[in-house]
Amino acid sequence: MIQKIRPRFKALTVALAGSICLASCGSMKDQDQVHVTVIEDSDPVIKPVGIDLNYASATARAAIAKGLVGFDEEGRVVPALAARWIVTDDGLSYIFRLNEAKWDDGRQITSDRIERLLRQRVQELRSSRLGPDLEAIEEIVSMTGQVIEIQLKSPRPNFLQLMAQPEMGLFRAGNGAGPMSELDNGKLYKLGIFNYAPSENVEGDGEQQRDRITSDPRQITMRTERAAMALARYTSGHTNLVLNGH
């Protein structure tokens, strides 16, 4: 099942990486502002929470909520919340060592929290397109402060590809861990560059981070349109990038 859905999110990852590059370099009259239009003919809402995500919502979730692993521009599995991992010889255990990282509000990411969030997310996704593959998970265990183990009922060669899907990105109390941050979830969905600078000051640190992101001119604005309107917007120069054109 994972083989069939992987190409869609490979394209998504490439598009997102391109958007971040454009935001860093500036490409329109307003320089560091990048405008992305996602074609959605049926469901126009960008909502990166829940289980049945449309293309725009999956793009947004991939931008603001890392999972243990993710995809690079070539569609290969790469580190995200996890810095590295090992797989036991029998293929039944995946052991991940977490990066030293923080959530969007400045709180430290720990394996205890990741264990709870993963358990919750797997349960939420039981009835989603990923449900049949997630049935392979036997147990999720926090081993130390930075190490987490996922035990499987039987070997799954594409398990890492499953864990890299946008739906497996994690939120803690509404806060993700990048690579971008949600600034506005109204009609125009706005993203800012996630660039957390670690600080010894825990209290109020999340608010300081939010101020840094908001003041950073490198931002991406996403909207959804029907195909004809999306192409017209691109042709007229009002958007940098159109996604989900199949």
Short mmCIF file of C-alpha atoms in Angstrom, two decimals:
data_model
loop_
_atom_site.label_atom_id
_atom_site.label_comp_id
_atom_site.label_asym_id
_atom_site.label_seq_id
_atom_site.Cartn_x
_atom_site.Cartn_y
_atom_site.Cartn_z
CA MET A 1 0.00 0.00 0.00
CA ILE A 2 2.80 2.43 0.82
CA GLN A 3 4.33 2.02 -2.64
CA LYS A 4 1.16 3.37 -4.25
CA ILE A 5 0.93 6.55 -2.18
CA ARG A 6 4.60 7.42 -1.92
CA PRO A 7 4.94 9.27 -5.29
CA ARG A 8 2.25 11.77 -4.30
CA PHE A 9 4.19 12.84 -1.23
CA LYS A 10 7.51 12.77 -3.02
CA ALA A 11 6.11 15.52 -5.26
CA LEU A 12 4.76 17.28 -2.17
CA THR A 13 8.21 17.27 -0.54
CA VAL A 14 9.87 18.64 -3.66
CA ALA A 15 7.31 21.43 -3.90
CA LEU A 16 7.68 22.36 -0.24
CA ALA A 17 11.47 22.43 -0.49
CA GLY A 18 11.19 24.65 -3.55
CA SER A 19 8.90 27.01 -1.71
CA ILE A 20 11.32 27.35 1.19
CA CYS A 21 14.12 28.05 -1.28
CA LEU A 22 12.06 30.74 -2.97
CA ALA A 23 11.25 32.27 0.39
CA SER A 24 14.92 32.43 1.26
CA CYS A 25 15.90 34.02 -2.03
CA GLY A 26 12.89 36.18 -2.88
CA SER A 27 11.30 35.92 -6.33
CA MET A 28 8.46 38.44 -6.67
CA LYS A 29 8.03 42.15 -6.17
CA ASP A 30 7.49 41.64 -2.46
CA GLN A 31 10.78 39.70 -2.38
CA ASP A 32 10.71 37.32 0.59
CA GLN A 33 6.98 36.63 0.25
CA VAL A 34 6.18 33.42 -1.65
CA HIS A 35 2.65 32.70 -2.87
CA VAL A 36 1.53 29.09 -3.36
CA THR A 37 -1.79 28.02 -4.87
CA VAL A 38 -3.03 24.47 -4.32
CA ILE A 39 -5.65 23.08 -6.70
CA GLU A 40 -8.60 21.74 -4.69
CA ASP A 41 -11.80 21.30 -6.70
CA SER A 42 -13.92 19.78 -3.92
CA ASP A 43 -12.62 20.65 -0.44
CA PRO A 44 -11.03 24.12 -0.28
CA VAL A 45 -10.22 24.19 3.45
CA ILE A 46 -6.59 24.03 4.59
CA LYS A 47 -6.72 22.22 7.92
CA PRO A 48 -3.55 20.31 8.89
CA VAL A 49 -5.26 18.44 11.76
CA GLY A 50 -7.50 15.38 11.57
CA ILE A 51 -7.07 12.18 9.59
CA ASP A 52 -8.47 12.65 6.08
CA LEU A 53 -6.25 15.43 4.79
CA ASN A 54 -6.72 16.93 1.35
CA TYR A 55 -3.58 17.76 -0.63
CA ALA A 56 -3.37 21.33 0.71
CA SER A 57 -3.81 20.19 4.31
CA ALA A 58 -1.19 17.45 3.92
CA THR A 59 1.21 20.04 2.50
CA ALA A 60 0.59 22.32 5.48
CA ARG A 61 1.05 19.50 7.99
CA ALA A 62 4.30 18.42 6.34
CA ALA A 63 5.49 22.02 6.69
CA ILE A 64 4.75 22.56 10.38
CA ALA A 65 4.75 19.12 12.05
CA LYS A 66 7.71 16.77 11.76
CA GLY A 67 7.40 13.07 12.34
CA LEU A 68 10.23 10.79 13.40
CA VAL A 69 11.40 10.76 9.77
CA GLY A 70 10.51 12.58 6.58
CA PHE A 71 11.20 12.66 2.84
CA ASP A 72 13.90 14.65 1.07
CA GLU A 73 13.62 16.19 -2.41
CA GLU A 74 14.41 12.80 -3.98
CA GLY A 75 11.73 10.96 -2.02
CA ARG A 76 14.27 9.26 0.25
CA VAL A 77 13.61 8.78 3.96
CA VAL A 78 15.70 11.20 6.03
CA PRO A 79 15.96 12.18 9.72
CA ALA A 80 13.38 14.56 11.18
CA LEU A 81 12.56 14.40 14.91
CA ALA A 82 14.83 11.35 14.98
CA ALA A 83 18.52 11.97 14.32
CA ARG A 84 19.19 8.33 13.48
CA TRP A 85 17.73 4.85 13.86
CA ILE A 86 18.54 1.17 13.74
CA VAL A 87 16.43 -1.81 12.67
CA THR A 88 16.90 -5.18 14.35
CA ASP A 89 17.91 -8.11 12.17
CA ASP A 90 14.46 -9.67 12.37
CA GLY A 91 12.82 -6.44 11.18
CA LEU A 92 10.51 -6.34 14.21
CA SER A 93 12.02 -3.42 16.09
CA TYR A 94 12.85 0.15 15.00
CA ILE A 95 14.87 2.13 17.55
CA PHE A 96 15.05 5.90 17.05
CA ARG A 97 17.36 8.38 18.78
CA LEU A 98 15.77 11.82 18.89
CA ASN A 99 17.42 15.07 17.92
CA GLU A 100 18.02 17.70 20.59
CA ALA A 101 15.09 19.85 19.51
CA LYS A 102 12.19 21.94 20.79
CA TRP A 103 8.55 22.43 19.95
CA ASP A 104 7.21 25.63 18.46
CA ASP A 105 6.52 26.98 21.97
CA GLY A 106 10.08 26.38 23.15
CA ARG A 107 9.53 23.23 25.19
CA GLN A 108 12.00 20.36 24.91
CA ILE A 109 11.09 17.33 22.78
CA THR A 110 11.40 14.13 24.84
CA SER A 111 10.86 10.46 24.09
CA ASP A 112 8.14 10.21 26.77
CA ARG A 113 6.12 12.88 25.01
CA ILE A 114 6.79 11.39 21.57
CA GLU A 115 5.61 7.98 22.82
CA ARG A 116 2.31 9.43 24.02
CA LEU A 117 1.80 11.49 20.87
CA LEU A 118 2.59 8.54 18.58
CA ARG A 119 0.19 6.27 20.44
CA GLN A 120 -2.52 8.88 20.13
CA ARG A 121 -1.83 9.56 16.46
CA VAL A 122 -1.76 5.86 15.51
CA GLN A 123 -5.12 5.39 17.23
CA GLU A 124 -6.57 8.42 15.42
CA LEU A 125 -5.41 7.10 12.05
CA ARG A 126 -6.89 3.60 12.42
CA SER A 127 -9.79 4.51 10.12
CA SER A 128 -7.67 6.49 7.64
CA ARG A 129 -5.91 5.40 4.45
CA LEU A 130 -2.89 4.51 6.62
CA GLY A 131 -4.90 2.33 9.00
CA PRO A 132 -4.13 -1.08 7.44
CA ASP A 133 -0.38 -0.40 7.55
CA LEU A 134 -0.47 0.96 11.10
CA GLU A 135 -2.01 -2.32 12.27
CA ALA A 136 1.52 -3.73 12.07
CA ILE A 137 2.55 -1.74 15.18
CA GLU A 138 2.66 -3.92 18.29
CA GLU A 139 4.05 -1.46 20.84
CA ILE A 140 5.62 1.99 21.21
CA VAL A 141 8.10 2.33 24.08
CA SER A 142 10.11 5.23 25.48
CA MET A 143 13.47 3.68 26.40
CA THR A 144 15.41 6.73 27.67
CA GLY A 145 14.95 10.49 27.49
CA GLN A 146 16.01 10.54 23.83
CA VAL A 147 15.36 7.00 22.57
CA ILE A 148 12.07 5.48 21.46
CA GLU A 149 11.34 1.99 20.13
CA ILE A 150 8.52 0.87 17.83
CA GLN A 151 7.89 -2.87 17.89
CA LEU A 152 6.08 -4.57 14.99
CA LYS A 153 3.90 -7.68 14.84
CA SER A 154 5.62 -8.74 11.63
CA PRO A 155 8.33 -7.25 9.39
CA ARG A 156 7.27 -4.35 7.14
CA PRO A 157 9.92 -3.43 4.52
CA ASN A 158 8.32 -0.03 3.89
CA PHE A 159 7.73 0.91 7.52
CA LEU A 160 9.98 3.98 7.37
CA GLN A 161 8.07 5.25 4.33
CA LEU A 162 4.89 4.90 6.38
CA MET A 163 6.38 6.90 9.25
CA ALA A 164 7.44 9.64 6.81
CA GLN A 165 3.87 10.35 5.62
CA PRO A 166 2.57 13.87 6.44
CA GLU A 167 -0.20 12.41 8.62
CA MET A 168 2.49 11.08 10.97
CA GLY A 169 3.73 14.59 11.76
CA LEU A 170 3.23 15.32 15.46
CA PHE A 171 1.75 18.23 17.40
CA ARG A 172 2.12 18.88 21.13
CA ALA A 173 -0.77 21.04 22.39
CA GLY A 174 -1.06 22.54 18.92
CA ASN A 175 2.68 23.12 18.52
CA GLY A 176 4.76 21.42 15.84
CA ALA A 177 8.53 21.27 15.42
CA GLY A 178 9.02 22.80 11.99
CA PRO A 179 10.48 23.04 9.43
CA MET A 180 8.02 25.97 9.30
CA SER A 181 5.52 27.59 11.66
CA GLU A 182 1.86 28.40 11.15
CA LEU A 183 1.26 32.16 11.32
CA ASP A 184 -2.34 32.39 10.10
CA ASN A 185 -4.91 29.70 9.29
CA GLY A 186 -7.58 31.92 7.77
CA LYS A 187 -8.63 32.07 4.12
CA LEU A 188 -4.97 32.66 3.29
CA TYR A 189 -2.85 30.11 5.13
CA LYS A 190 0.45 31.72 6.11
CA LEU A 191 3.70 29.99 7.06
CA GLY A 192 6.87 31.46 8.56
CA ILE A 193 10.41 30.11 8.79
CA PHE A 194 10.90 27.94 11.89
CA ASN A 195 14.28 28.94 13.28
CA TYR A 196 14.21 28.19 16.97
CA ALA A 197 17.19 29.58 18.86
CA PRO A 198 17.64 27.53 22.08
CA SER A 199 17.50 29.58 25.24
CA GLU A 200 18.02 28.92 28.92
CA ASN A 201 14.96 31.06 29.60
CA VAL A 202 12.02 28.64 29.49
CA GLU A 203 9.31 30.97 30.73
CA GLY A 204 8.11 33.23 27.92
CA ASP A 205 10.47 31.59 25.45
CA GLY A 206 7.64 30.45 23.17
CA GLU A 207 6.33 34.00 22.88
CA GLN A 208 9.80 35.27 21.99
CA GLN A 209 10.05 32.58 19.31
CA ARG A 210 6.65 33.60 17.88
CA ASP A 211 7.83 37.22 17.70
CA ARG A 212 10.96 36.16 15.81
CA ILE A 213 8.95 34.15 13.28
CA THR A 214 6.34 36.86 12.73
CA SER A 215 8.97 39.55 12.17
CA ASP A 216 10.96 37.40 9.71
CA PRO A 217 10.04 38.61 6.19
CA ARG A 218 10.51 35.13 4.70
CA GLN A 219 6.94 33.88 4.60
CA ILE A 220 4.81 31.59 2.44
CA THR A 221 1.14 32.24 1.76
CA MET A 222 -1.00 29.28 0.67
CA ARG A 223 -4.47 29.36 -0.84
CA THR A 224 -6.72 26.85 -2.57
CA GLU A 225 -8.41 27.44 -5.92
CA ARG A 226 -10.13 25.46 -8.63
CA ALA A 227 -7.79 24.48 -11.46
CA ALA A 228 -8.80 27.21 -13.92
CA MET A 229 -8.43 29.98 -11.33
CA ALA A 230 -5.12 28.58 -10.07
CA LEU A 231 -3.65 28.58 -13.58
CA ALA A 232 -4.97 32.07 -14.27
CA ARG A 233 -3.37 33.30 -11.05
CA TYR A 234 -0.05 31.75 -12.05
CA THR A 235 -0.19 33.12 -15.61
CA SER A 236 -0.87 36.62 -14.33
CA GLY A 237 2.10 36.44 -11.97
CA HIS A 238 0.08 36.48 -8.75
CA THR A 239 1.39 33.13 -7.51
CA ASN A 240 4.86 31.55 -7.61
CA LEU A 241 3.88 27.91 -7.48
CA VAL A 242 0.84 25.74 -8.26
CA LEU A 243 0.52 22.34 -6.55
CA ASN A 244 -1.71 19.30 -7.09
CA GLY A 245 -2.01 19.73 -10.84
CA HIS A 246 -1.54 15.97 -11.35
#
